[in-house]
PDB file of C-alpha atoms in Angstrom:
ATOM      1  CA  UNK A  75     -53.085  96.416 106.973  1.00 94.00           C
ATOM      2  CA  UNK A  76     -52.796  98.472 110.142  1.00 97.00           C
ATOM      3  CA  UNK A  77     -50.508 101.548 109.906  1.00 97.00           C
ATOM      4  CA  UNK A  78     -49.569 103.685 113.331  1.00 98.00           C
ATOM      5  CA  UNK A  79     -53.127 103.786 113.965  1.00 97.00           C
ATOM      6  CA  UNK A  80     -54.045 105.027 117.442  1.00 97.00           C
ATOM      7  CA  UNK A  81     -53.928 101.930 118.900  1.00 98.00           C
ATOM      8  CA  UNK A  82     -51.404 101.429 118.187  1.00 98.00           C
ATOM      9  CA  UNK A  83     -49.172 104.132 119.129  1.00 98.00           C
ATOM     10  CA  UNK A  84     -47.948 104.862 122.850  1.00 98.00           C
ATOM     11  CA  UNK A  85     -45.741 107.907 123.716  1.00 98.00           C
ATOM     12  CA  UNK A  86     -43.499 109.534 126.721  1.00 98.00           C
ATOM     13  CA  UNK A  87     -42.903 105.231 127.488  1.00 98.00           C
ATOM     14  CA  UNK A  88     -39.923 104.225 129.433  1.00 98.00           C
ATOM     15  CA  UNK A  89     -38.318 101.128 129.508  1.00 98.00           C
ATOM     16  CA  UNK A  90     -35.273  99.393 131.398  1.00 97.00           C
ATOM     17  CA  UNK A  91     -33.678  98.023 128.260  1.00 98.00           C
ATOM     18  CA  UNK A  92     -33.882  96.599 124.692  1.00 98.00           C
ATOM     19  CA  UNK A  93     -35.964  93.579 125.391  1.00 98.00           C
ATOM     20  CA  UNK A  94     -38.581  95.443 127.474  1.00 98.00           C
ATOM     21  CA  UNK A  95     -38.999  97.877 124.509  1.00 98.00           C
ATOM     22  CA  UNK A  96     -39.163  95.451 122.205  1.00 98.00           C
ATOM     23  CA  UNK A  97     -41.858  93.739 124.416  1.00 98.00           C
ATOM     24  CA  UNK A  98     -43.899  97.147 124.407  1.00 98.00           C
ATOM     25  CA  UNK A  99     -44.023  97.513 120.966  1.00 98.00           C
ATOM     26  CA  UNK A 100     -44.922  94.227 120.056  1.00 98.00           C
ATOM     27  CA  UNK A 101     -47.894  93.794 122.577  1.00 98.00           C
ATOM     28  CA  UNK A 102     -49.386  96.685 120.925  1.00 98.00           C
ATOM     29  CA  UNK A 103     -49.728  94.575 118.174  1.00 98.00           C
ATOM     30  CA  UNK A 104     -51.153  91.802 119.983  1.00 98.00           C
ATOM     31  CA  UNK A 105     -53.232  93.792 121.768  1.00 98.00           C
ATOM     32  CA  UNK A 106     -54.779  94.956 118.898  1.00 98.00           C
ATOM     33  CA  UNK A 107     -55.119  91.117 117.303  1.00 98.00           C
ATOM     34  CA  UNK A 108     -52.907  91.633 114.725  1.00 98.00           C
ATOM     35  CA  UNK A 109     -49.862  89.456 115.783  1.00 98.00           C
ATOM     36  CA  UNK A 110     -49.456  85.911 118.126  1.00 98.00           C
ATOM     37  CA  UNK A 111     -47.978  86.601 120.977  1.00 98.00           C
ATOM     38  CA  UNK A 112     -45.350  84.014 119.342  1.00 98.00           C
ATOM     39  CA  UNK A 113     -44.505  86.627 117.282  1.00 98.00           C
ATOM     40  CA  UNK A 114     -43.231  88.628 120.098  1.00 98.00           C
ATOM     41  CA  UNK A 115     -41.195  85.931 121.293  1.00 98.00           C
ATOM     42  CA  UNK A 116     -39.655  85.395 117.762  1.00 97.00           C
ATOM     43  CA  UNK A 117     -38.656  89.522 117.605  1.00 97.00           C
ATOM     44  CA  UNK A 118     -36.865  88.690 121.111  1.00 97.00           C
ATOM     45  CA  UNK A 119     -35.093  85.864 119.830  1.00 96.00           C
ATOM     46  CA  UNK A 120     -34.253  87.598 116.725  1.00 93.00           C
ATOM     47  CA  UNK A 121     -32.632  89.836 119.167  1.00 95.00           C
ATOM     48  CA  UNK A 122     -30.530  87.854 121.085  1.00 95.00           C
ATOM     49  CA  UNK A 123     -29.104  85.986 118.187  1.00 92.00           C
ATOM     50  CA  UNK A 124     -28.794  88.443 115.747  1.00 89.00           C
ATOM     51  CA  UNK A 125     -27.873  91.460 117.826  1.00 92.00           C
ATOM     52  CA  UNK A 126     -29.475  95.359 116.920  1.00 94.00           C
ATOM     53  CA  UNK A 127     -28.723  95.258 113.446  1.00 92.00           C
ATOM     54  CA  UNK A 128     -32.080  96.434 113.538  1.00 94.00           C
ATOM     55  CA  UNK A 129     -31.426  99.790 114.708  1.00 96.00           C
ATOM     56  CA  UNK A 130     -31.733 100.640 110.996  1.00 94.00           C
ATOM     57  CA  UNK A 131     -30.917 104.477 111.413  1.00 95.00           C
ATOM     58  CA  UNK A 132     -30.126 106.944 113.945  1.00 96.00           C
ATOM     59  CA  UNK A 133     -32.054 106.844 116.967  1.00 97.00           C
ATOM     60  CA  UNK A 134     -34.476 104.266 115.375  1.00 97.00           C
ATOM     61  CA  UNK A 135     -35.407 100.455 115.890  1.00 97.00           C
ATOM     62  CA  UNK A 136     -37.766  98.354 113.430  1.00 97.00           C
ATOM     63  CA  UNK A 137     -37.866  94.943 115.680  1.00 96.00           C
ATOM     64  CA  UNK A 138     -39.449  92.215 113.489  1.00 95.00           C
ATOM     65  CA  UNK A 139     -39.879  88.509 112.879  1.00 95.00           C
ATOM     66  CA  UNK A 140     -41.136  86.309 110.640  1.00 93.00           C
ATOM     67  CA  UNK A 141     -44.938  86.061 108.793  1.00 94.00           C
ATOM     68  CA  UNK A 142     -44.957  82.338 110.043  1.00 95.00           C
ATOM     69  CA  UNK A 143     -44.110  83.363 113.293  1.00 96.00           C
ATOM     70  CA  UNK A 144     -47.760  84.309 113.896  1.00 97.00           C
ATOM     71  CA  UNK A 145     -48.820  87.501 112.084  1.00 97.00           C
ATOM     72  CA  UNK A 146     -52.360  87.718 111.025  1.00 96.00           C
ATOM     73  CA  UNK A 147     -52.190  91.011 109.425  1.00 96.00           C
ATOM     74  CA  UNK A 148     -49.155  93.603 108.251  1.00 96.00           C
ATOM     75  CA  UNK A 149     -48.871  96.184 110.872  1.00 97.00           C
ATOM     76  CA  UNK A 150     -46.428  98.585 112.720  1.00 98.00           C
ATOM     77  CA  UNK A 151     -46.669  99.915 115.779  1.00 98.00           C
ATOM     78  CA  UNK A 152     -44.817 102.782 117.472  1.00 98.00           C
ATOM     79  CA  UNK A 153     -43.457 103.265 121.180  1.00 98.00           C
ATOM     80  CA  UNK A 154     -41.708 106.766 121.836  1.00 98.00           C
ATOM     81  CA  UNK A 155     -39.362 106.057 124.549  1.00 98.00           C
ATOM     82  CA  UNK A 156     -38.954 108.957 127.665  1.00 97.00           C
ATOM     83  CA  UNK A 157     -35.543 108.295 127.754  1.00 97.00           C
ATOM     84  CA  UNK A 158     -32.979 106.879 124.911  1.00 97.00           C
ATOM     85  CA  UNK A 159     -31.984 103.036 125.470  1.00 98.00           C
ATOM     86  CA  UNK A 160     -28.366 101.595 124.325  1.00 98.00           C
ATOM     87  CA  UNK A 161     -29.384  98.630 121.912  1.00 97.00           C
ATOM     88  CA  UNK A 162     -25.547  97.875 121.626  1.00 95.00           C
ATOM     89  CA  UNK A 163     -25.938  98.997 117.903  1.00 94.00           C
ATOM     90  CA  UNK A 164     -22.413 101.076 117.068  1.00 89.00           C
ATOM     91  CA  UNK A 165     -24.055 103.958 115.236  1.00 93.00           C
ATOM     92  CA  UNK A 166     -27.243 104.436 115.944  1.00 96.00           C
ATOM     93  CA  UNK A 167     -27.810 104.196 119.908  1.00 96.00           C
ATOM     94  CA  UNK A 168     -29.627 105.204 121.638  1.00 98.00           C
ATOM     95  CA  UNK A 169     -32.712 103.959 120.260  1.00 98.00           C
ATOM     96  CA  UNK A 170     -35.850 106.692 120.910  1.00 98.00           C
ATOM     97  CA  UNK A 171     -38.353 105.237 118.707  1.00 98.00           C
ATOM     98  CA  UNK A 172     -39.299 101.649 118.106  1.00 98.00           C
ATOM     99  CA  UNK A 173     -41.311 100.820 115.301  1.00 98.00           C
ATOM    100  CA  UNK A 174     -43.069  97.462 115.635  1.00 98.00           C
ATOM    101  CA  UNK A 175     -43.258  95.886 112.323  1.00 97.00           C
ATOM    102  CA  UNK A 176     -45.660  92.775 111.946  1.00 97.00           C
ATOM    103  CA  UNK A 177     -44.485  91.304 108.757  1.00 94.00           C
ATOM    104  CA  UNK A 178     -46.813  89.524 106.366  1.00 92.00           C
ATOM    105  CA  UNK A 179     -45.881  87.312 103.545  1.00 86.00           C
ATOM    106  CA  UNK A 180     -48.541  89.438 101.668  1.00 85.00           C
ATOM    107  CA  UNK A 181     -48.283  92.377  98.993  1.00 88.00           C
ATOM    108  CA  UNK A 182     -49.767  95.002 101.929  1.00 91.00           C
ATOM    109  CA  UNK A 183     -46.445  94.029 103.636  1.00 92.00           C
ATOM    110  CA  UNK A 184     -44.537  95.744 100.834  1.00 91.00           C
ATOM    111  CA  UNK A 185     -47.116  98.642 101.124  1.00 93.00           C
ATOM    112  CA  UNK A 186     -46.584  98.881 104.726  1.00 94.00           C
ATOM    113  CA  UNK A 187     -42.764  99.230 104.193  1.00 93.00           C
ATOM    114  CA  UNK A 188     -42.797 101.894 101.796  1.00 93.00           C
ATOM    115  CA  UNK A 189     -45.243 103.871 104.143  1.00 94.00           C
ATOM    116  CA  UNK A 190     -42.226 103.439 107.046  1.00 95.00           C
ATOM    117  CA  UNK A 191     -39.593 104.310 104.271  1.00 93.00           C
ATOM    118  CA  UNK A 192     -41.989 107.558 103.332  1.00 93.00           C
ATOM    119  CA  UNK A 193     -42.001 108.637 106.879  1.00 95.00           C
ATOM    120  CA  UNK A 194     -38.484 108.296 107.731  1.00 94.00           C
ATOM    121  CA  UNK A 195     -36.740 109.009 104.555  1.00 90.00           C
ATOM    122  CA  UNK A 196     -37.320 112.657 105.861  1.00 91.00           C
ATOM    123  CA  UNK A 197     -35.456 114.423 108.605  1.00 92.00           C
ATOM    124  CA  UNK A 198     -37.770 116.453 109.662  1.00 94.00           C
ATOM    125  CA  UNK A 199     -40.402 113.275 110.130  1.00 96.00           C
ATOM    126  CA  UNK A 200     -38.319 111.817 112.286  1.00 96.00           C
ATOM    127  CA  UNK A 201     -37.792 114.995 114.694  1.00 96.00           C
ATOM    128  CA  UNK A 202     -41.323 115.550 115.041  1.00 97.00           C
ATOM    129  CA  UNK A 203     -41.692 112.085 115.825  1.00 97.00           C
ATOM    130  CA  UNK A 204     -38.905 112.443 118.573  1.00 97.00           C
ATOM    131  CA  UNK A 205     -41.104 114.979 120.052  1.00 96.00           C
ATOM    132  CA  UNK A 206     -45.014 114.003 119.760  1.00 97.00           C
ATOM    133  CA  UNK A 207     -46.681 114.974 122.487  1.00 97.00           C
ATOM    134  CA  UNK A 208     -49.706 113.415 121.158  1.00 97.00           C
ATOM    135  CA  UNK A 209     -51.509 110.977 118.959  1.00 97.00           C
ATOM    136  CA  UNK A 210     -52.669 113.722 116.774  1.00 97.00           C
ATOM    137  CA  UNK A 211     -49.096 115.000 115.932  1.00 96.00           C
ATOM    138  CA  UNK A 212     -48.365 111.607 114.884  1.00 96.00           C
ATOM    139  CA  UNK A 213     -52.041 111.299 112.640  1.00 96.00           C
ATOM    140  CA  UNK A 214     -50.345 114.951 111.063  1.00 94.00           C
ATOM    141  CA  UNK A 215     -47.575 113.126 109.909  1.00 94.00           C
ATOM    142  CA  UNK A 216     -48.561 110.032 108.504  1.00 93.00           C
ATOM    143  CA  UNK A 217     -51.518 111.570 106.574  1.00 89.00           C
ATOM    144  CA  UNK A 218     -48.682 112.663 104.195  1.00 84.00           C
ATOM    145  CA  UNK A 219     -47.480 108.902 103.636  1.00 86.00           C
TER     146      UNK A 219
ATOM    147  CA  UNK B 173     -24.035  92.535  89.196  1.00 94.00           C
ATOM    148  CA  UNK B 174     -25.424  90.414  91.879  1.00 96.00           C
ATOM    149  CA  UNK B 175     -26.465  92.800  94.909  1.00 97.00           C
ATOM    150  CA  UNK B 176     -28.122  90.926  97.999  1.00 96.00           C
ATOM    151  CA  UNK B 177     -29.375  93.291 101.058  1.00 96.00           C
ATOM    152  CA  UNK B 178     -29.016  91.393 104.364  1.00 95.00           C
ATOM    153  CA  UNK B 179     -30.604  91.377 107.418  1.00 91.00           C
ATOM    154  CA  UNK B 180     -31.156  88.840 111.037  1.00 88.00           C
ATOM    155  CA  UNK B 181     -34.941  87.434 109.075  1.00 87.00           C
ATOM    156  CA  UNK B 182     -34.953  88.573 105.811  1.00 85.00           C
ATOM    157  CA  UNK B 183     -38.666  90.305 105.859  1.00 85.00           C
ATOM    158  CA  UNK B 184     -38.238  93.686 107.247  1.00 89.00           C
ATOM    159  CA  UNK B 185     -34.843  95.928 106.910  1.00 91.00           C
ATOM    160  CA  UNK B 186     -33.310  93.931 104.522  1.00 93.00           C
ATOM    161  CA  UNK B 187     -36.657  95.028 102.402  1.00 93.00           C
ATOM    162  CA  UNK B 188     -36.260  98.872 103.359  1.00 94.00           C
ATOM    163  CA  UNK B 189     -32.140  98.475 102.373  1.00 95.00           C
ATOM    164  CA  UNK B 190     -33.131  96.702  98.688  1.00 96.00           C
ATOM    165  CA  UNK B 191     -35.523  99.454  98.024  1.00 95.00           C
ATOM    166  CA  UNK B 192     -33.345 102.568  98.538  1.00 95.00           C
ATOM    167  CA  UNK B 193     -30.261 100.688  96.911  1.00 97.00           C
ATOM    168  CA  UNK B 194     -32.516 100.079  94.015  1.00 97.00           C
ATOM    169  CA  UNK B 195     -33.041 103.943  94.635  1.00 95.00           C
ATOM    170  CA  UNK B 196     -29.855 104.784  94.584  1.00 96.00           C
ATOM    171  CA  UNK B 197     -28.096 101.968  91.540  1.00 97.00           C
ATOM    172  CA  UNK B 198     -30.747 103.877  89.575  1.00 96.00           C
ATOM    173  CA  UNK B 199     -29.436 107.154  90.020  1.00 95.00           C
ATOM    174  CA  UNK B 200     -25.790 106.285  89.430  1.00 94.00           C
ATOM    175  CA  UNK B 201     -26.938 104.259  86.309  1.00 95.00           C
ATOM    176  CA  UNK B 202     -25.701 100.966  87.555  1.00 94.00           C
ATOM    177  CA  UNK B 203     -27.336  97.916  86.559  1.00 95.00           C
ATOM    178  CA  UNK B 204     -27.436  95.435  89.158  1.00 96.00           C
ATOM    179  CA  UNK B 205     -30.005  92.813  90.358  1.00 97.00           C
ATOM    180  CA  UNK B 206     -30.785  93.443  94.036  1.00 97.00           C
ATOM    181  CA  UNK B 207     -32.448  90.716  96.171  1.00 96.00           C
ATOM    182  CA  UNK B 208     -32.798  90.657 100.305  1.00 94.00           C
ATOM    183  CA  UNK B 209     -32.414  87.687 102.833  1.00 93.00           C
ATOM    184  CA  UNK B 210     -31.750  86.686 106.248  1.00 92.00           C
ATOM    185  CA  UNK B 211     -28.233  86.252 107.292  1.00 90.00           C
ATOM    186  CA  UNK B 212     -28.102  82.180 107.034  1.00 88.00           C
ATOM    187  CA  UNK B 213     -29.072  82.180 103.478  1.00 88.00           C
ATOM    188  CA  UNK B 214     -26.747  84.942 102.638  1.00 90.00           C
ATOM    189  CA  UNK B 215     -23.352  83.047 103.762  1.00 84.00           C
ATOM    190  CA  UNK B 216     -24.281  80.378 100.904  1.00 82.00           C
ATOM    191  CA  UNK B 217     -25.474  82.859  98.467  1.00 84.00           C
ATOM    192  CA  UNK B 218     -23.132  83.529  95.148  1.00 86.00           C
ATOM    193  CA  UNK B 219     -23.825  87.314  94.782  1.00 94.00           C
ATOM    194  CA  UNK B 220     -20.996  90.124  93.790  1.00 95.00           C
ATOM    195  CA  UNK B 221     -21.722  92.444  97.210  1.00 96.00           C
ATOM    196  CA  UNK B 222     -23.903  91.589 100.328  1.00 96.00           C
ATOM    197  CA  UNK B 223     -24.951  95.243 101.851  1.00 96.00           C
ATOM    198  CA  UNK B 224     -25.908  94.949 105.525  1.00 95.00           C
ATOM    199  CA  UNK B 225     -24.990  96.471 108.402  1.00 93.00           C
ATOM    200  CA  UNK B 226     -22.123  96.555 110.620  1.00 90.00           C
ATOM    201  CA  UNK B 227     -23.459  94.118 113.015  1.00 88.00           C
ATOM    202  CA  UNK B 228     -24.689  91.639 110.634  1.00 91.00           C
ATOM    203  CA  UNK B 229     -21.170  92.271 108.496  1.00 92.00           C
ATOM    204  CA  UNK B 230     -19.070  90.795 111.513  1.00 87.00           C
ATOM    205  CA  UNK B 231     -21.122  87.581 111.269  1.00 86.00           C
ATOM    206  CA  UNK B 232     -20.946  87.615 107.334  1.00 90.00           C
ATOM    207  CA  UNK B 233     -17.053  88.215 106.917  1.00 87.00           C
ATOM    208  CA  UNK B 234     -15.812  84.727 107.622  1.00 82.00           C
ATOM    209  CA  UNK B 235     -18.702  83.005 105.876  1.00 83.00           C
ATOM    210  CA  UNK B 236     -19.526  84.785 102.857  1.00 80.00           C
ATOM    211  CA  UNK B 237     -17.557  84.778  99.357  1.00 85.00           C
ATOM    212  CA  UNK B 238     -19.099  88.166  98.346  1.00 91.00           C
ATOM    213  CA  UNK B 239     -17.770  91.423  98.765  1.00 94.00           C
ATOM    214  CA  UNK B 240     -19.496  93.131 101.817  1.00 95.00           C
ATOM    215  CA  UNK B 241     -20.598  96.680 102.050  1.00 96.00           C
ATOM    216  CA  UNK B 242     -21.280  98.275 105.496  1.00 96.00           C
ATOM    217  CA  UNK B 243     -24.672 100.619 105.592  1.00 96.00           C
ATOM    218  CA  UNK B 244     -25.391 102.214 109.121  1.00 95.00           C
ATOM    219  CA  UNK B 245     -28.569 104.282 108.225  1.00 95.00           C
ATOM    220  CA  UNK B 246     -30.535 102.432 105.893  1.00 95.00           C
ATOM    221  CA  UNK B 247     -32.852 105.306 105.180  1.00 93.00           C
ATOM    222  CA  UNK B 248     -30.191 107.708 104.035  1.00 93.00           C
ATOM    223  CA  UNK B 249     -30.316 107.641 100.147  1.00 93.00           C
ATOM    224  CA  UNK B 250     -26.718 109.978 100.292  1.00 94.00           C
ATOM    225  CA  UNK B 251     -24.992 107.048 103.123  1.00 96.00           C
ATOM    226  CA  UNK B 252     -26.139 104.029 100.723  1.00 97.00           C
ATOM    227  CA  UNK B 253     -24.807 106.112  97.464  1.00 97.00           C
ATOM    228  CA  UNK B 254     -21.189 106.639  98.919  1.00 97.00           C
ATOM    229  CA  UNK B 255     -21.439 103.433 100.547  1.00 97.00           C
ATOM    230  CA  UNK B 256     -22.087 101.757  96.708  1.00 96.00           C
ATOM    231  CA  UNK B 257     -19.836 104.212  95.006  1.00 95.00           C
ATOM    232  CA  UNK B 258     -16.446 103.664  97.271  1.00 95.00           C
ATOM    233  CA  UNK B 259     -17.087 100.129  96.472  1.00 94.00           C
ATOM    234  CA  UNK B 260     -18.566  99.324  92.857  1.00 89.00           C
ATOM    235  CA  UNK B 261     -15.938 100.849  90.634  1.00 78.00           C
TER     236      UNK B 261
END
């Protein structure tokens, strides 16, 4: 199980739209080994044909596929996006963080979930995440989870 | 009570939304079982309420049976308790 570790975090990123963040996040994870690059391709599809219900809260997007679309282990990245993006989603644009979630068909995926809920059940998480400058302030934060 | 938490796959917010509803049913003292799945399986499924979110609800009104309630921020503990409480009376 690989949580926001520094690897898997990249700040101040800007993107042209949805699919390119999406993209971002998700080749962190491959990057790292942890997902297929199929897997990627499955969180864009899941995109196109489901739309940004994904933009699960204010100013946050959890694109995800899948286990058997080629995750080896549960993970989440994190890309903190320069400038907000309109996902289309009716409440919550514009997206400013997008959480890449690898999910697993194992127990550590629940884990892993519970971790994200931890973090962003709180307000004040989620503001200090808007504004990160670095890895560390991110390590501050999910020490606590 | 039949609760099922929908989202596009069925592995990731839909898991989030069933644990804070669970969160929330508890503190109201409503007994419910709560489930999650991707938006296919939910048109079929034979549950009381379907909670998902706007986007997903479009999709879901003309297919499902079930009573749909409409959750923007699926973190917020106080959106998914007015949410539940407007419609379970």
């Amino acid at each position: 199980m690989k949580f926001l570790e520094k690897k898997l975090v990249a700040l101040d990123v800007t993107v042209k739209d949805p699919e390119e963040a999406i993209k971002k996040a998700g080749e962190l994870l491959v990057q790292a080994n942890l997902v297929e690059n199929t897997y990627v391709e499955a969180m864009l599809r899941s995109y196109r044909e489901n739309g940004p219900y994904f933009v699960i809260a204010p100013h946050i997007a959890i694109p995800h596929a899948r286990p058997e679309d080629g995750v080896f282990e549960a993970c989440v990245s994190l890309i903190q996006l320069k400038h907000g993006i309109h996902f289309g989603h009716q409440a919550n644009d514009p997206v400013k963080l997008v959480f890449g979630l690898g999910a697993s068909s194992s127990e550590e995926h629940l884990t892993l979930l519970k971790k994200l809920m931890n973090l962003l059940n709180k307000q004040e998480n989620i503001k200090k995440l808007f504004h990160a400058k670095s890895y560390e302030d991110i390590n501050q934060l999910i020490k606590e989870v | 009570m039949h609760i099922l938490c929908v989202c596009g796959v069925g592995q990731g917010s839909s898991l989030i939304l069933k644990m804070n509803v669970e969160t929330v049913l508890k503190e109201l003292g409503i007994e419910a079982k709560v489930e999650h799945s991707d938006v296919t399986s939910a048109t079929g499924a034979n549950a009381d309420y379907i909670i998902t979110s706007n986007e997903l609800a479009e999709t879901l009104k003309n297919r499902a049976t079930s009573e749909i309630i409409i959750v923007n921020n699926f973190f917020d503990t106080n959106e998914i308790k007015h949410a539940l409480q407007e419609h379970i009376k």
